[in-house]
Amino acid sequence: LHAQSSEHRVRWKNALIVPMLNEEAEVVTLVLAINKHVSKGLVFEQGDTGLVKTLVMIAGLETNVKRNQEHLASALSVRRSIIKEMGEVISKSSQTLTSTEMFVKDVLSNMLKITKAGYGAVYIKNSRTASFCIKYDSRGTVFNEKRNKSLSWSVLDTGSPFNIASATDIEASQTIPSTPFGSLRSILGEPLIIDNEIQGVLLVAWKSSGVAFDLQDEQALHDFGVLFGATYKLLHGVETLVTAVEMELAIPRNSIPALSSTISATGEKKDTPSSPGNKRM
């Protein structure tokens, strides 16, 4: 019997052929071993078949791992490209989209116009601690306010709105510090509900006409709360996306893990770097 190769013919008396299968159980190549010590009269046995099958399996695993690694690198490259494009789009408008302070300033300005109030404030809960909230007011002040006994904190705790026609000195001073109080003592507060949870307070005070806030003002402030909550949630989502983009773009491109282990013919796991030329049969 003869085996034909591209260069020459080989005469053989015994042979062992083992197929190499892919993940779809399709034959992708054949492993051929011939002439086991013909001079000694030896032939291939069951143990030889098992050994060759093991070697073929190891080679197949290494091939699959290498192919999967290439697919992973390609997928990461595509993902990075998409994220980079997203980052460029977002970064161009991030000052507008993600500036909560600018958004609150616009809300406060419109709240004062609609309710004809002389002062306004937005309180937003601090996500890290219940003892503080961020306060934005119509004077342009932004600071972390510690829990106190003011009207605003009572809304944060109870979720109940209030409409006070004539606040006491204590109520007024706790709500608007460092302000001389005259006849304008009206204060209106509305809880800020986001995802069915109290996340802050909208407050207006000192109605310019000198009268108390009416039902129309209460409805207007409630509507502002609904719109503010929806937009603030969107802003928070954009901020989270921008942070994720910045973190993703900060990952070095050479951080894709190389093949960290191969398996020896004996089944022992070895930690070795992967390279195109380290495949052995």
PDB file of N, CA and C in Angstrom, residues 66-142:
ATOM      1  N   LYS A  66      -7.616  29.902  20.639  1.00  0.00           N
ATOM      2  CA  LYS A  66      -6.988  30.958  19.839  1.00  0.00           C
ATOM      3  C   LYS A  66      -8.031  31.684  18.992  1.00  0.00           C
ATOM      4  N   ARG A  67      -8.934  30.895  18.364  1.00  0.00           N
ATOM      5  CA  ARG A  67      -9.971  31.512  17.538  1.00  0.00           C
ATOM      6  C   ARG A  67     -10.907  32.379  18.384  1.00  0.00           C
ATOM      7  N   ASN A  68     -11.297  31.862  19.574  1.00  0.00           N
ATOM      8  CA  ASN A  68     -12.167  32.643  20.453  1.00  0.00           C
ATOM      9  C   ASN A  68     -11.482  33.906  20.935  1.00  0.00           C
ATOM     10  N   GLN A  69     -10.168  33.796  21.166  1.00  0.00           N
ATOM     11  CA  GLN A  69      -9.421  34.979  21.592  1.00  0.00           C
ATOM     12  C   GLN A  69      -9.413  36.031  20.486  1.00  0.00           C
ATOM     13  N   GLU A  70      -9.261  35.570  19.256  1.00  0.00           N
ATOM     14  CA  GLU A  70      -9.289  36.501  18.124  1.00  0.00           C
ATOM     15  C   GLU A  70     -10.664  37.139  17.985  1.00  0.00           C
ATOM     16  N   HIS A  71     -11.714  36.311  18.183  1.00  0.00           N
ATOM     17  CA  HIS A  71     -13.074  36.853  18.122  1.00  0.00           C
ATOM     18  C   HIS A  71     -13.295  37.884  19.236  1.00  0.00           C
ATOM     19  N   LEU A  72     -12.777  37.587  20.445  1.00  0.00           N
ATOM     20  CA  LEU A  72     -12.925  38.510  21.567  1.00  0.00           C
ATOM     21  C   LEU A  72     -12.208  39.829  21.280  1.00  0.00           C
ATOM     22  N   ALA A  73     -10.989  39.706  20.742  1.00  0.00           N
ATOM     23  CA  ALA A  73     -10.231  40.920  20.420  1.00  0.00           C
ATOM     24  C   ALA A  73     -10.963  41.748  19.377  1.00  0.00           C
ATOM     25  N   SER A  74     -11.557  41.065  18.393  1.00  0.00           N
ATOM     26  CA  SER A  74     -12.307  41.768  17.352  1.00  0.00           C
ATOM     27  C   SER A  74     -13.544  42.433  17.930  1.00  0.00           C
ATOM     28  N   ALA A  75     -14.254  41.697  18.808  1.00  0.00           N
ATOM     29  CA  ALA A  75     -15.461  42.258  19.425  1.00  0.00           C
ATOM     30  C   ALA A  75     -15.125  43.465  20.296  1.00  0.00           C
ATOM     31  N   LEU A  76     -14.026  43.358  21.064  1.00  0.00           N
ATOM     32  CA  LEU A  76     -13.614  44.482  21.906  1.00  0.00           C
ATOM     33  C   LEU A  76     -13.231  45.685  21.062  1.00  0.00           C
ATOM     34  N   SER A  77     -12.581  45.419  19.921  1.00  0.00           N
ATOM     35  CA  SER A  77     -12.192  46.516  19.044  1.00  0.00           C
ATOM     36  C   SER A  77     -13.408  47.242  18.502  1.00  0.00           C
ATOM     37  N   VAL A  78     -14.416  46.457  18.078  1.00  0.00           N
ATOM     38  CA  VAL A  78     -15.649  47.066  17.576  1.00  0.00           C
ATOM     39  C   VAL A  78     -16.340  47.851  18.684  1.00  0.00           C
ATOM     40  N   ARG A  79     -16.385  47.233  19.883  1.00  0.00           N
ATOM     41  CA  ARG A  79     -17.040  47.896  21.018  1.00  0.00           C
ATOM     42  C   ARG A  79     -16.336  49.206  21.370  1.00  0.00           C
ATOM     43  N   ARG A  80     -15.007  49.179  21.347  1.00  0.00           N
ATOM     44  CA  ARG A  80     -14.257  50.399  21.648  1.00  0.00           C
ATOM     45  C   ARG A  80     -14.556  51.491  20.624  1.00  0.00           C
ATOM     46  N   SER A  81     -14.655  51.084  19.364  1.00  0.00           N
ATOM     47  CA  SER A  81     -14.942  52.064  18.312  1.00  0.00           C
ATOM     48  C   SER A  81     -16.304  52.707  18.526  1.00  0.00           C
ATOM     49  N   ILE A  82     -17.297  51.851  18.863  1.00  0.00           N
ATOM     50  CA  ILE A  82     -18.642  52.377  19.101  1.00  0.00           C
ATOM     51  C   ILE A  82     -18.639  53.321  20.299  1.00  0.00           C
ATOM     52  N   ILE A  83     -17.986  52.882  21.388  1.00  0.00           N
ATOM     53  CA  ILE A  83     -17.955  53.691  22.604  1.00  0.00           C
ATOM     54  C   ILE A  83     -17.203  54.993  22.365  1.00  0.00           C
ATOM     55  N   LYS A  84     -16.134  54.928  21.579  1.00  0.00           N
ATOM     56  CA  LYS A  84     -15.374  56.141  21.274  1.00  0.00           C
ATOM     57  C   LYS A  84     -16.252  57.143  20.529  1.00  0.00           C
ATOM     58  N   GLU A  85     -17.027  56.631  19.562  1.00  0.00           N
ATOM     59  CA  GLU A  85     -17.937  57.513  18.831  1.00  0.00           C
ATOM     60  C   GLU A  85     -18.994  58.092  19.765  1.00  0.00           C
ATOM     61  N   MET A  86     -19.532  57.235  20.642  1.00  0.00           N
ATOM     62  CA  MET A  86     -20.517  57.720  21.618  1.00  0.00           C
ATOM     63  C   MET A  86     -19.889  58.787  22.513  1.00  0.00           C
ATOM     64  N   GLY A  87     -18.644  58.518  22.937  1.00  0.00           N
ATOM     65  CA  GLY A  87     -17.965  59.462  23.815  1.00  0.00           C
ATOM     66  C   GLY A  87     -17.763  60.812  23.160  1.00  0.00           C
ATOM     67  N   GLU A  88     -17.434  60.780  21.854  1.00  0.00           N
ATOM     68  CA  GLU A  88     -17.235  62.045  21.142  1.00  0.00           C
ATOM     69  C   GLU A  88     -18.534  62.827  21.037  1.00  0.00           C
ATOM     70  N   VAL A  89     -19.633  62.100  20.784  1.00  0.00           N
ATOM     71  CA  VAL A  89     -20.939  62.770  20.687  1.00  0.00           C
ATOM     72  C   VAL A  89     -21.353  63.340  22.035  1.00  0.00           C
ATOM     73  N   ILE A  90     -21.187  62.521  23.077  1.00  0.00           N
ATOM     74  CA  ILE A  90     -21.617  62.942  24.410  1.00  0.00           C
ATOM     75  C   ILE A  90     -20.750  64.082  24.929  1.00  0.00           C
ATOM     76  N   SER A  91     -19.437  63.987  24.701  1.00  0.00           N
ATOM     77  CA  SER A  91     -18.548  65.012  25.249  1.00  0.00           C
ATOM     78  C   SER A  91     -18.834  66.389  24.661  1.00  0.00           C
ATOM     79  N   LYS A  92     -19.322  66.418  23.412  1.00  0.00           N
ATOM     80  CA  LYS A  92     -19.616  67.693  22.785  1.00  0.00           C
ATOM     81  C   LYS A  92     -20.777  68.411  23.475  1.00  0.00           C
ATOM     82  N   SER A  93     -21.682  67.618  24.040  1.00  0.00           N
ATOM     83  CA  SER A  93     -22.864  68.220  24.655  1.00  0.00           C
ATOM     84  C   SER A  93     -22.965  67.935  26.145  1.00  0.00           C
ATOM     85  N   SER A  94     -21.904  67.361  26.723  1.00  0.00           N
ATOM     86  CA  SER A  94     -21.990  66.954  28.129  1.00  0.00           C
ATOM     87  C   SER A  94     -22.178  68.144  29.058  1.00  0.00           C
ATOM     88  N   GLN A  95     -21.623  69.294  28.695  1.00  0.00           N
ATOM     89  CA  GLN A  95     -21.775  70.454  29.560  1.00  0.00           C
ATOM     90  C   GLN A  95     -23.245  70.854  29.680  1.00  0.00           C
ATOM     91  N   THR A  96     -23.999  70.642  28.608  1.00  0.00           N
ATOM     92  CA  THR A  96     -25.426  70.966  28.633  1.00  0.00           C
ATOM     93  C   THR A  96     -26.240  69.824  29.212  1.00  0.00           C
ATOM     94  N   LEU A  97     -25.922  68.597  28.750  1.00  0.00           N
ATOM     95  CA  LEU A  97     -26.736  67.457  29.149  1.00  0.00           C
ATOM     96  C   LEU A  97     -26.561  67.075  30.608  1.00  0.00           C
ATOM     97  N   THR A  98     -25.322  67.144  31.092  1.00  0.00           N
ATOM     98  CA  THR A  98     -25.056  66.575  32.409  1.00  0.00           C
ATOM     99  C   THR A  98     -24.858  67.615  33.495  1.00  0.00           C
ATOM    100  N   SER A  99     -25.076  68.887  33.185  1.00  0.00           N
ATOM    101  CA  SER A  99     -24.916  69.903  34.206  1.00  0.00           C
ATOM    102  C   SER A  99     -26.215  70.044  34.992  1.00  0.00           C
ATOM    103  N   THR A 100     -26.306  69.336  36.093  1.00  0.00           N
ATOM    104  CA  THR A 100     -27.496  69.421  36.942  1.00  0.00           C
ATOM    105  C   THR A 100     -27.683  70.842  37.449  1.00  0.00           C
ATOM    106  N   GLU A 101     -26.579  71.493  37.778  1.00  0.00           N
ATOM    107  CA  GLU A 101     -26.668  72.851  38.319  1.00  0.00           C
ATOM    108  C   GLU A 101     -27.312  73.813  37.317  1.00  0.00           C
ATOM    109  N   MET A 102     -26.905  73.702  36.039  1.00  0.00           N
ATOM    110  CA  MET A 102     -27.500  74.567  35.020  1.00  0.00           C
ATOM    111  C   MET A 102     -28.984  74.264  34.858  1.00  0.00           C
ATOM    112  N   PHE A 103     -29.330  72.986  34.887  1.00  0.00           N
ATOM    113  CA  PHE A 103     -30.726  72.589  34.756  1.00  0.00           C
ATOM    114  C   PHE A 103     -31.557  73.137  35.915  1.00  0.00           C
ATOM    115  N   VAL A 104     -31.040  73.023  37.134  1.00  0.00           N
ATOM    116  CA  VAL A 104     -31.766  73.509  38.309  1.00  0.00           C
ATOM    117  C   VAL A 104     -31.949  75.020  38.254  1.00  0.00           C
ATOM    118  N   LYS A 105     -30.947  75.732  37.775  1.00  0.00           N
ATOM    119  CA  LYS A 105     -31.059  77.194  37.657  1.00  0.00           C
ATOM    120  C   LYS A 105     -32.226  77.569  36.748  1.00  0.00           C
ATOM    121  N   ASP A 106     -32.363  76.846  35.631  1.00  0.00           N
ATOM    122  CA  ASP A 106     -33.481  77.112  34.725  1.00  0.00           C
ATOM    123  C   ASP A 106     -34.813  76.807  35.398  1.00  0.00           C
ATOM    124  N   VAL A 107     -34.849  75.681  36.121  1.00  0.00           N
ATOM    125  CA  VAL A 107     -36.082  75.310  36.822  1.00  0.00           C
ATOM    126  C   VAL A 107     -36.455  76.374  37.842  1.00  0.00           C
ATOM    127  N   LEU A 108     -35.480  76.809  38.626  1.00  0.00           N
ATOM    128  CA  LEU A 108     -35.745  77.824  39.647  1.00  0.00           C
ATOM    129  C   LEU A 108     -36.251  79.129  39.025  1.00  0.00           C
ATOM    130  N   SER A 109     -35.624  79.530  37.930  1.00  0.00           N
ATOM    131  CA  SER A 109     -36.029  80.765  37.261  1.00  0.00           C
ATOM    132  C   SER A 109     -37.488  80.693  36.813  1.00  0.00           C
ATOM    133  N   ASN A 110     -37.868  79.550  36.228  1.00  0.00           N
ATOM    134  CA  ASN A 110     -39.249  79.387  35.772  1.00  0.00           C
ATOM    135  C   ASN A 110     -40.227  79.244  36.935  1.00  0.00           C
ATOM    136  N   MET A 111     -39.792  78.588  38.020  1.00  0.00           N
ATOM    137  CA  MET A 111     -40.641  78.463  39.202  1.00  0.00           C
ATOM    138  C   MET A 111     -40.990  79.838  39.762  1.00  0.00           C
ATOM    139  N   LEU A 112     -40.008  80.731  39.830  1.00  0.00           N
ATOM    140  CA  LEU A 112     -40.239  82.065  40.370  1.00  0.00           C
ATOM    141  C   LEU A 112     -41.162  82.882  39.465  1.00  0.00           C
ATOM    142  N   LYS A 113     -40.997  82.713  38.160  1.00  0.00           N
ATOM    143  CA  LYS A 113     -41.837  83.453  37.221  1.00  0.00           C
ATOM    144  C   LYS A 113     -43.294  83.018  37.321  1.00  0.00           C
ATOM    145  N   ILE A 114     -43.513  81.713  37.358  1.00  0.00           N
ATOM    146  CA  ILE A 114     -44.881  81.186  37.367  1.00  0.00           C
ATOM    147  C   ILE A 114     -45.597  81.510  38.681  1.00  0.00           C
ATOM    148  N   THR A 115     -44.898  81.352  39.797  1.00  0.00           N
ATOM    149  CA  THR A 115     -45.537  81.548  41.108  1.00  0.00           C
ATOM    150  C   THR A 115     -45.387  82.977  41.622  1.00  0.00           C
ATOM    151  N   LYS A 116     -44.631  83.800  40.914  1.00  0.00           N
ATOM    152  CA  LYS A 116     -44.365  85.186  41.323  1.00  0.00           C
ATOM    153  C   LYS A 116     -43.745  85.245  42.726  1.00  0.00           C
ATOM    154  N   ALA A 117     -42.815  84.316  42.965  1.00  0.00           N
ATOM    155  CA  ALA A 117     -42.141  84.246  44.263  1.00  0.00           C
ATOM    156  C   ALA A 117     -40.825  85.017  44.203  1.00  0.00           C
ATOM    157  N   GLY A 118     -40.373  85.439  45.379  1.00  0.00           N
ATOM    158  CA  GLY A 118     -39.114  86.176  45.453  1.00  0.00           C
ATOM    159  C   GLY A 118     -37.919  85.285  45.747  1.00  0.00           C
ATOM    160  N   TYR A 119     -38.204  84.056  46.123  1.00  0.00           N
ATOM    161  CA  TYR A 119     -37.116  83.137  46.471  1.00  0.00           C
ATOM    162  C   TYR A 119     -37.541  81.712  46.133  1.00  0.00           C
ATOM    163  N   GLY A 120     -36.582  80.894  45.704  1.00  0.00           N
ATOM    164  CA  GLY A 120     -36.868  79.497  45.398  1.00  0.00           C
ATOM    165  C   GLY A 120     -35.665  78.626  45.715  1.00  0.00           C
ATOM    166  N   ALA A 121     -35.932  77.363  45.966  1.00  0.00           N
ATOM    167  CA  ALA A 121     -34.851  76.418  46.266  1.00  0.00           C
ATOM    168  C   ALA A 121     -35.255  75.015  45.845  1.00  0.00           C
ATOM    169  N   VAL A 122     -34.253  74.236  45.466  1.00  0.00           N
ATOM    170  CA  VAL A 122     -34.452  72.822  45.141  1.00  0.00           C
ATOM    171  C   VAL A 122     -33.522  72.013  46.043  1.00  0.00           C
ATOM    172  N   TYR A 123     -34.096  71.076  46.756  1.00  0.00           N
ATOM    173  CA  TYR A 123     -33.328  70.180  47.629  1.00  0.00           C
ATOM    174  C   TYR A 123     -33.309  68.793  46.983  1.00  0.00           C
ATOM    175  N   ILE A 124     -32.131  68.194  46.902  1.00  0.00           N
ATOM    176  CA  ILE A 124     -32.000  66.841  46.358  1.00  0.00           C
ATOM    177  C   ILE A 124     -31.254  65.985  47.366  1.00  0.00           C
ATOM    178  N   LYS A 125     -31.827  64.835  47.673  1.00  0.00           N
ATOM    179  CA  LYS A 125     -31.213  63.950  48.656  1.00  0.00           C
ATOM    180  C   LYS A 125     -29.798  63.548  48.252  1.00  0.00           C
ATOM    181  N   ASN A 126     -28.942  63.451  49.242  1.00  0.00           N
ATOM    182  CA  ASN A 126     -27.607  62.920  49.028  1.00  0.00           C
ATOM    183  C   ASN A 126     -27.714  61.394  48.970  1.00  0.00           C
ATOM    184  N   SER A 127     -27.260  60.805  47.864  1.00  0.00           N
ATOM    185  CA  SER A 127     -27.422  59.357  47.685  1.00  0.00           C
ATOM    186  C   SER A 127     -26.569  58.543  48.649  1.00  0.00           C
ATOM    187  N   ARG A 128     -25.563  59.187  49.276  1.00  0.00           N
ATOM    188  CA  ARG A 128     -24.651  58.443  50.143  1.00  0.00           C
ATOM    189  C   ARG A 128     -25.034  58.499  51.610  1.00  0.00           C
ATOM    190  N   THR A 129     -25.723  59.558  52.008  1.00  0.00           N
ATOM    191  CA  THR A 129     -26.079  59.685  53.418  1.00  0.00           C
ATOM    192  C   THR A 129     -27.407  60.401  53.559  1.00  0.00           C
ATOM    193  N   ALA A 130     -28.192  59.963  54.530  1.00  0.00           N
ATOM    194  CA  ALA A 130     -29.495  60.579  54.774  1.00  0.00           C
ATOM    195  C   ALA A 130     -29.383  61.836  55.622  1.00  0.00           C
ATOM    196  N   SER A 131     -28.187  62.178  56.079  1.00  0.00           N
ATOM    197  CA  SER A 131     -27.993  63.334  56.959  1.00  0.00           C
ATOM    198  C   SER A 131     -27.754  64.621  56.202  1.00  0.00           C
ATOM    199  N   PHE A 132     -27.582  64.534  54.882  1.00  0.00           N
ATOM    200  CA  PHE A 132     -27.325  65.722  54.079  1.00  0.00           C
ATOM    201  C   PHE A 132     -28.158  65.681  52.803  1.00  0.00           C
ATOM    202  N   CYS A 133     -28.419  66.873  52.286  1.00  0.00           N
ATOM    203  CA  CYS A 133     -28.998  66.981  50.952  1.00  0.00           C
ATOM    204  C   CYS A 133     -28.326  68.157  50.248  1.00  0.00           C
ATOM    205  N   ILE A 134     -28.376  68.153  48.935  1.00  0.00           N
ATOM    206  CA  ILE A 134     -27.796  69.253  48.155  1.00  0.00           C
ATOM    207  C   ILE A 134     -28.880  70.302  47.946  1.00  0.00           C
ATOM    208  N   LYS A 135     -28.550  71.533  48.299  1.00  0.00           N
ATOM    209  CA  LYS A 135     -29.528  72.611  48.154  1.00  0.00           C
ATOM    210  C   LYS A 135     -29.060  73.599  47.088  1.00  0.00           C
ATOM    211  N   TYR A 136     -29.924  73.828  46.102  1.00  0.00           N
ATOM    212  CA  TYR A 136     -29.703  74.843  45.068  1.00  0.00           C
ATOM    213  C   TYR A 136     -30.742  75.935  45.310  1.00  0.00           C
ATOM    214  N   ASP A 137     -30.323  77.189  45.378  1.00  0.00           N
ATOM    215  CA  ASP A 137     -31.342  78.231  45.553  1.00  0.00           C
ATOM    216  C   ASP A 137     -31.230  79.293  44.476  1.00  0.00           C
ATOM    217  N   SER A 138     -32.237  80.153  44.436  1.00  0.00           N
ATOM    218  CA  SER A 138     -32.337  81.158  43.371  1.00  0.00           C
ATOM    219  C   SER A 138     -31.290  82.254  43.489  1.00  0.00           C
ATOM    220  N   ARG A 139     -30.526  82.268  44.568  1.00  0.00           N
ATOM    221  CA  ARG A 139     -29.423  83.225  44.708  1.00  0.00           C
ATOM    222  C   ARG A 139     -28.132  82.705  44.073  1.00  0.00           C
ATOM    223  N   GLY A 140     -28.196  81.486  43.528  1.00  0.00           N
ATOM    224  CA  GLY A 140     -27.015  80.896  42.911  1.00  0.00           C
ATOM    225  C   GLY A 140     -26.157  80.102  43.876  1.00  0.00           C
ATOM    226  N   THR A 141     -26.681  79.873  45.076  1.00  0.00           N
ATOM    227  CA  THR A 141     -25.922  79.132  46.088  1.00  0.00           C
ATOM    228  C   THR A 141     -26.162  77.635  45.940  1.00  0.00           C
ATOM    229  N   VAL A 142     -25.081  76.868  46.047  1.00  0.00           N
ATOM    230  CA  VAL A 142     -25.175  75.414  46.025  1.00  0.00           C
ATOM    231  C   VAL A 142     -24.329  74.879  47.178  1.00  0.00           C
TER     232      VAL A 142
END
